[in-house]
XYZ file of N, CA and C in Angstrom:
468
model
N 24.784 20.145 72.527
C 25.250 19.370 73.922
C 24.720 20.291 75.048
N 23.817 19.825 75.911
C 23.454 20.479 77.182
C 24.021 19.790 78.338
N 24.836 20.593 78.954
C 25.385 20.089 80.283
C 25.104 21.003 81.490
N 24.828 20.336 82.545
C 24.443 21.039 83.775
C 25.826 21.234 84.530
N 26.019 22.381 84.792
C 27.212 22.935 85.725
C 26.768 22.693 87.174
N 27.546 22.031 87.877
C 27.433 21.877 89.260
C 28.600 22.227 90.044
N 28.527 22.913 91.266
C 29.569 23.385 91.946
C 29.639 22.702 93.357
N 30.784 22.216 93.827
C 31.125 21.559 95.071
C 31.818 22.476 95.880
N 31.311 23.158 97.011
C 32.181 24.009 97.693
C 33.258 23.180 98.495
N 34.204 23.739 98.991
C 35.262 23.173 99.836
C 34.543 22.551 101.005
N 35.043 21.456 101.539
C 34.446 20.837 102.692
C 33.408 19.764 102.280
N 32.996 19.678 101.130
C 32.026 18.765 100.618
C 32.670 17.720 99.829
N 31.973 16.607 99.645
C 32.587 15.593 98.773
C 31.578 15.088 97.833
N 30.717 15.819 97.424
C 29.648 15.456 96.428
C 30.310 15.119 95.047
N 30.105 13.992 94.519
C 30.643 13.418 93.251
C 32.054 13.084 93.339
N 32.571 12.880 94.585
C 33.919 12.494 94.579
C 34.177 11.366 94.015
N 33.312 10.187 94.178
C 33.402 8.801 93.712
C 33.556 9.056 92.116
N 32.549 9.652 91.661
C 32.435 9.837 90.170
C 33.799 10.579 89.623
N 34.265 11.619 90.194
C 35.400 12.341 89.821
C 36.757 11.265 89.994
N 36.820 10.516 90.903
C 37.687 9.500 91.107
C 37.796 8.446 89.956
N 36.569 7.839 89.572
C 36.509 7.031 88.623
C 36.940 7.451 87.141
N 36.535 8.823 86.929
C 36.783 9.424 85.732
C 38.369 9.542 85.619
N 39.003 10.067 86.816
C 40.478 10.150 86.912
C 41.110 8.891 86.706
N 40.642 7.849 87.214
C 41.406 6.509 87.096
C 41.220 6.086 85.749
N 39.903 6.286 85.031
C 39.752 5.861 83.621
C 40.944 6.641 82.750
N 41.135 7.899 82.965
C 42.130 8.668 82.366
C 43.525 8.113 82.450
N 43.705 7.777 83.730
C 45.099 7.187 84.197
C 45.268 5.866 83.531
N 44.368 4.989 83.413
C 44.559 3.834 82.836
C 44.662 3.875 81.358
N 43.971 4.835 80.523
C 43.941 4.891 79.102
C 45.149 5.810 78.794
N 45.561 6.870 79.551
C 46.717 7.630 79.001
C 47.925 7.737 79.860
N 48.009 7.161 81.018
C 49.045 7.188 81.936
C 49.142 8.485 82.633
N 47.993 9.303 82.833
C 48.133 10.523 83.414
C 47.375 10.616 84.665
N 47.326 11.662 85.512
C 46.592 11.735 86.683
C 46.722 10.500 87.641
N 47.972 10.434 88.036
C 48.513 9.186 88.826
C 48.118 9.288 90.376
N 47.633 10.443 90.792
C 47.336 10.516 92.180
C 46.716 9.393 92.840
N 47.198 9.195 94.216
C 46.552 7.981 94.912
C 45.226 8.428 95.477
N 44.434 7.631 96.033
C 43.082 7.963 96.636
C 43.244 8.905 97.875
N 44.122 8.606 98.714
C 44.020 9.452 99.688
C 44.342 10.965 99.444
N 45.339 11.146 98.672
C 45.906 12.477 98.266
C 44.711 13.175 97.362
N 44.226 12.462 96.469
C 43.042 12.922 95.652
C 41.798 13.199 96.447
N 41.465 12.455 97.413
C 40.210 12.650 98.057
C 40.419 13.991 99.099
N 41.509 14.004 99.596
C 41.963 15.154 100.520
C 41.894 16.425 99.780
N 42.491 16.510 98.582
C 42.704 17.593 97.947
C 41.166 18.017 97.329
N 40.538 17.067 96.979
C 39.151 17.248 96.307
C 38.225 17.930 97.332
N 38.329 17.548 98.667
C 37.457 17.999 99.722
C 37.812 19.361 100.065
N 39.158 19.784 99.880
C 39.571 21.131 100.328
C 39.378 22.237 98.955
N 38.980 21.728 97.915
C 38.966 22.583 96.726
C 37.459 22.930 96.421
N 37.253 23.926 95.692
C 36.033 24.095 94.897
C 36.127 23.420 93.635
N 35.044 22.538 93.415
C 34.982 21.678 92.357
C 33.812 22.228 91.514
N 34.325 22.328 90.170
C 33.272 22.741 89.164
C 33.173 21.383 88.332
N 31.970 20.887 88.057
C 31.666 19.720 87.353
C 30.583 19.968 86.344
N 30.724 19.171 85.198
C 29.666 19.232 84.259
C 29.067 17.867 84.097
N 27.918 17.712 84.074
C 27.106 16.482 83.948
C 26.155 16.492 82.727
N 26.235 15.372 82.078
C 25.386 15.002 80.985
C 24.359 14.089 81.671
N 23.213 14.404 82.048
C 22.339 13.762 82.966
C 23.150 13.288 84.290
N 23.323 11.990 84.423
C 24.030 11.698 85.789
C 25.510 11.176 85.514
N 25.803 11.560 84.075
C 27.146 11.118 83.791
C 28.205 12.363 83.792
N 29.296 12.129 84.594
C 30.256 13.288 84.785
C 31.041 13.301 83.452
N 30.906 14.519 82.775
C 31.494 14.783 81.560
C 32.877 15.306 81.781
N 33.122 16.117 82.848
C 34.356 16.686 83.099
C 34.359 17.499 84.452
N 35.482 17.722 85.004
C 35.534 18.485 86.283
C 36.859 19.165 86.557
N 36.872 20.057 87.309
C 38.215 20.859 87.743
C 38.064 21.087 89.123
N 39.111 20.861 89.951
C 39.234 21.110 91.270
C 40.250 22.184 91.405
N 39.880 23.317 92.039
C 40.789 24.219 92.418
C 40.833 24.912 93.623
N 42.060 25.457 94.202
C 42.165 26.147 95.297
C 41.444 27.418 95.176
N 41.331 28.116 96.352
C 40.662 29.437 96.219
C 41.481 30.563 95.641
N 42.756 30.370 95.516
C 43.740 31.192 94.725
C 43.793 30.987 93.240
N 43.018 29.966 92.828
C 42.950 29.679 91.382
C 43.736 28.650 90.937
N 44.607 27.996 91.857
C 45.480 26.991 91.461
C 44.668 25.632 91.234
N 44.945 25.170 90.056
C 44.064 23.919 89.567
C 44.762 22.605 90.027
N 44.120 21.858 90.905
C 44.643 20.665 91.372
C 44.331 19.526 90.411
N 43.211 19.528 89.895
C 42.774 18.593 88.911
C 41.930 19.063 87.940
N 42.156 18.531 86.635
C 41.179 18.671 85.609
C 41.130 17.582 84.656
N 39.936 17.147 84.640
C 39.649 15.696 83.842
C 38.452 15.874 82.884
N 38.624 15.390 81.786
C 37.489 15.492 80.755
C 37.431 14.081 80.324
N 36.067 13.582 80.375
C 35.756 12.317 79.627
C 36.144 12.307 78.343
N 37.021 11.424 77.652
C 37.338 11.400 76.370
C 36.151 11.525 75.329
N 34.888 10.989 75.721
C 33.757 11.196 74.924
C 33.348 12.627 74.696
N 33.751 13.508 75.767
C 33.337 14.748 75.596
C 34.329 15.916 75.360
N 35.553 15.426 74.920
C 36.716 16.288 74.535
C 36.414 16.945 73.200
N 36.927 18.123 73.088
C 37.008 18.893 71.736
C 35.751 19.531 71.709
N 34.928 19.736 72.676
C 33.643 20.616 72.797
C 33.735 21.630 73.650
N 34.767 22.129 74.026
C 34.846 23.421 74.845
C 34.804 23.345 76.168
N 34.660 21.981 76.878
C 34.260 21.675 78.103
C 35.682 22.282 79.088
N 36.586 21.914 78.514
C 37.931 22.311 79.372
C 38.041 23.878 79.556
N 37.773 24.397 78.338
C 37.752 25.989 78.476
C 36.572 26.436 79.425
N 35.587 25.998 79.430
C 34.335 26.281 80.348
C 34.865 26.039 81.730
N 35.533 24.943 82.033
C 35.951 24.660 83.343
C 36.849 25.774 83.900
N 38.098 26.088 82.972
C 38.804 27.039 83.457
C 38.217 28.442 83.562
N 37.309 28.663 82.784
C 36.593 30.131 82.934
C 35.981 30.114 84.184
N 35.423 28.978 84.761
C 34.621 28.935 85.915
C 35.538 29.322 87.050
N 36.862 28.575 87.072
C 37.795 28.805 88.056
C 38.268 30.260 87.999
N 38.445 30.992 86.717
C 38.814 32.204 86.576
C 37.858 33.232 87.054
N 36.534 32.888 87.025
C 35.452 33.856 87.528
C 35.780 34.145 89.104
N 36.104 33.169 89.756
C 36.327 33.162 91.359
C 37.596 33.369 91.763
N 38.646 33.729 90.884
C 39.947 33.959 91.533
C 40.709 34.911 90.814
N 41.678 35.524 91.483
C 42.378 36.621 90.793
C 43.421 36.112 89.736
N 43.774 34.769 89.833
C 44.718 34.365 88.945
C 44.512 32.973 88.836
N 44.945 32.257 87.747
C 44.803 30.745 87.508
C 46.137 30.264 87.073
N 46.332 28.939 87.883
C 47.740 28.576 87.739
C 47.570 27.080 87.745
N 48.657 26.188 87.372
C 48.645 24.823 87.485
C 50.105 24.315 87.083
N 50.216 23.065 87.431
C 51.306 22.198 87.067
C 51.002 21.280 85.877
N 51.715 20.970 84.749
C 51.607 20.002 83.840
C 52.873 19.305 83.566
N 52.735 17.923 83.411
C 54.048 17.176 83.032
C 54.575 17.679 81.953
N 55.770 17.807 81.677
C 56.612 18.214 80.554
C 56.395 17.260 79.356
N 55.927 15.985 79.610
C 55.617 15.146 78.571
C 54.182 15.116 78.049
N 53.231 15.862 78.790
C 51.867 15.795 78.618
C 51.532 16.991 77.425
N 51.965 16.649 76.164
C 51.832 17.576 75.066
C 50.291 18.208 74.961
N 49.218 17.232 75.164
C 48.041 17.699 74.908
C 47.549 18.858 76.029
N 48.056 18.495 77.335
C 47.804 19.444 78.437
C 48.500 20.748 78.183
N 49.647 20.756 77.774
C 50.425 22.011 77.478
C 49.861 22.811 76.313
N 49.632 22.195 75.245
C 48.887 22.721 74.137
C 47.536 23.392 74.626
N 46.769 22.629 75.465
C 45.592 23.146 75.856
C 45.690 24.546 76.621
N 46.539 24.269 77.567
C 46.707 25.497 78.463
C 47.370 26.712 77.821
N 48.317 26.484 76.793
C 48.636 27.673 76.099
C 47.899 28.219 75.194
N 46.914 27.390 74.689
C 45.858 27.864 73.632
C 45.011 28.930 74.472
N 44.996 28.668 75.842
C 44.032 29.631 76.595
C 44.868 30.777 77.113
N 46.127 30.902 76.937
C 46.918 32.050 77.271
C 47.804 31.619 78.518
N 47.931 30.523 78.979
C 48.801 30.294 80.064
C 50.342 30.238 79.413
N 51.014 30.706 80.398
C 52.634 30.881 80.120
C 53.324 29.838 81.066
N 54.449 29.353 80.460
C 55.237 28.338 81.193
C 56.301 29.399 82.071
N 56.098 29.291 83.357
C 56.945 30.160 84.218
C 58.245 29.543 84.560
N 58.169 28.351 84.877
C 59.395 27.492 85.103
C 59.215 26.067 85.053
N 60.282 25.327 84.844
C 60.198 23.866 84.856
C 60.768 23.401 86.279
N 60.104 22.421 86.801
C 60.454 21.931 88.271
C 60.959 20.476 88.102
N 62.114 20.098 88.445
C 62.836 18.799 88.293
C 62.236 17.933 89.329
N 61.841 16.573 89.125
C 61.291 15.781 89.776
C 60.132 16.131 90.549
N 59.117 16.773 90.082
C 57.947 17.257 90.668
C 56.963 16.092 91.020
N 56.871 15.045 90.115
C 55.929 14.001 90.306
C 56.642 12.883 91.005
N 55.608 12.033 91.760
C 56.395 10.806 92.339
C 57.125 9.949 91.820
N 56.827 10.006 90.419
C 57.542 9.060 89.520
C 58.798 9.707 88.860
N 59.171 10.890 89.566
C 60.372 11.395 89.106
C 60.341 12.358 87.805
N 59.097 12.504 87.158
C 58.912 13.420 86.116
C 58.900 14.725 86.412
N 59.549 15.584 85.458
C 59.365 16.937 85.647
C 58.108 17.643 85.199
N 57.870 18.874 85.962
C 56.691 19.672 85.538
C 57.064 21.093 85.038
N 56.089 21.622 84.349
C 56.085 23.078 83.989
C 55.004 23.578 85.186
N 55.422 24.669 85.635
C 54.400 25.644 86.543
C 53.745 26.528 85.410
N 52.629 26.577 85.187
C 51.988 27.407 84.170
C 51.061 28.400 84.884
N 50.829 29.642 84.398
C 50.143 30.689 84.857
C 49.350 31.465 83.817
N 48.072 31.649 84.096
C 47.408 32.498 82.878
C 47.899 33.864 83.050
N 48.401 34.265 81.739
C 49.053 35.483 81.732
C 48.000 36.713 81.663
N 46.983 36.501 81.198
C 45.934 37.527 81.049
C 44.591 37.132 81.042
N 44.016 37.100 82.230
C 42.572 36.351 82.314
C 41.532 37.128 81.556
N 41.781 38.442 81.139
C 40.795 39.104 80.223
C 40.904 38.368 78.898
N 41.904 37.916 78.365
C 42.025 37.305 77.074
C 41.290 35.870 77.210
N 41.257 35.139 78.352
C 40.547 34.053 78.468
C 38.966 34.388 78.263
N 38.596 35.520 79.050
C 37.112 35.722 79.118
C 36.726 36.276 77.698
N 37.667 36.910 76.941
C 37.211 37.514 75.677
C 37.144 36.169 74.739
N 38.069 35.230 74.902
C 37.937 34.079 74.026
C 36.709 33.153 74.252
N 36.392 33.117 75.499
C 35.110 32.456 75.812
C 33.875 33.105 75.355
N 33.881 34.348 75.384
C 32.787 35.132 74.899
C 32.643 34.780 73.325
N 33.664 34.780 72.490
C 33.675 34.437 71.354
C 33.276 33.094 70.926
N 33.545 32.078 71.846
C 33.305 30.689 71.616
C 31.814 30.406 72.024
N 31.434 30.975 73.052
C 30.181 30.476 73.838
C 29.057 31.596 73.912
N 29.570 32.800 73.564
C 28.554 33.963 73.583
C 28.171 34.308 74.994
N 29.095 34.144 76.034
C 28.841 34.401 77.491
C 28.697 35.751 77.681
């Protein structure tokens, strides 16, 4: 699989519509990523966005603040299981001193994914999401571990 990595700096909105459409497809299919357009677009424009494209198809993206906090991470279901999520996290880790995020306590796939990469559950936050669902605040415990793992997987 040959994917092209593209980076959107803060203040730009390249690929915003494609990212929104992918997020909405995930929401409709899995009941996740429930953010509204205004919130999503505002956060997207303030973030650095790392995206991978297969031709003109958005395979996955991650939007992160400068401090490494992941605002959104979405992978097209057709591209899952190929290490794309790990590559996106690694791209964020390259530019930040730490990496962190929130995940729904009910989102087993996300929790397993992040913990597989070395993220640790720091705390549970009650009623974090608009729909009243709790979240875990997760932080990458050892960024060197992630980089070592990616070197093993991708020969980076």
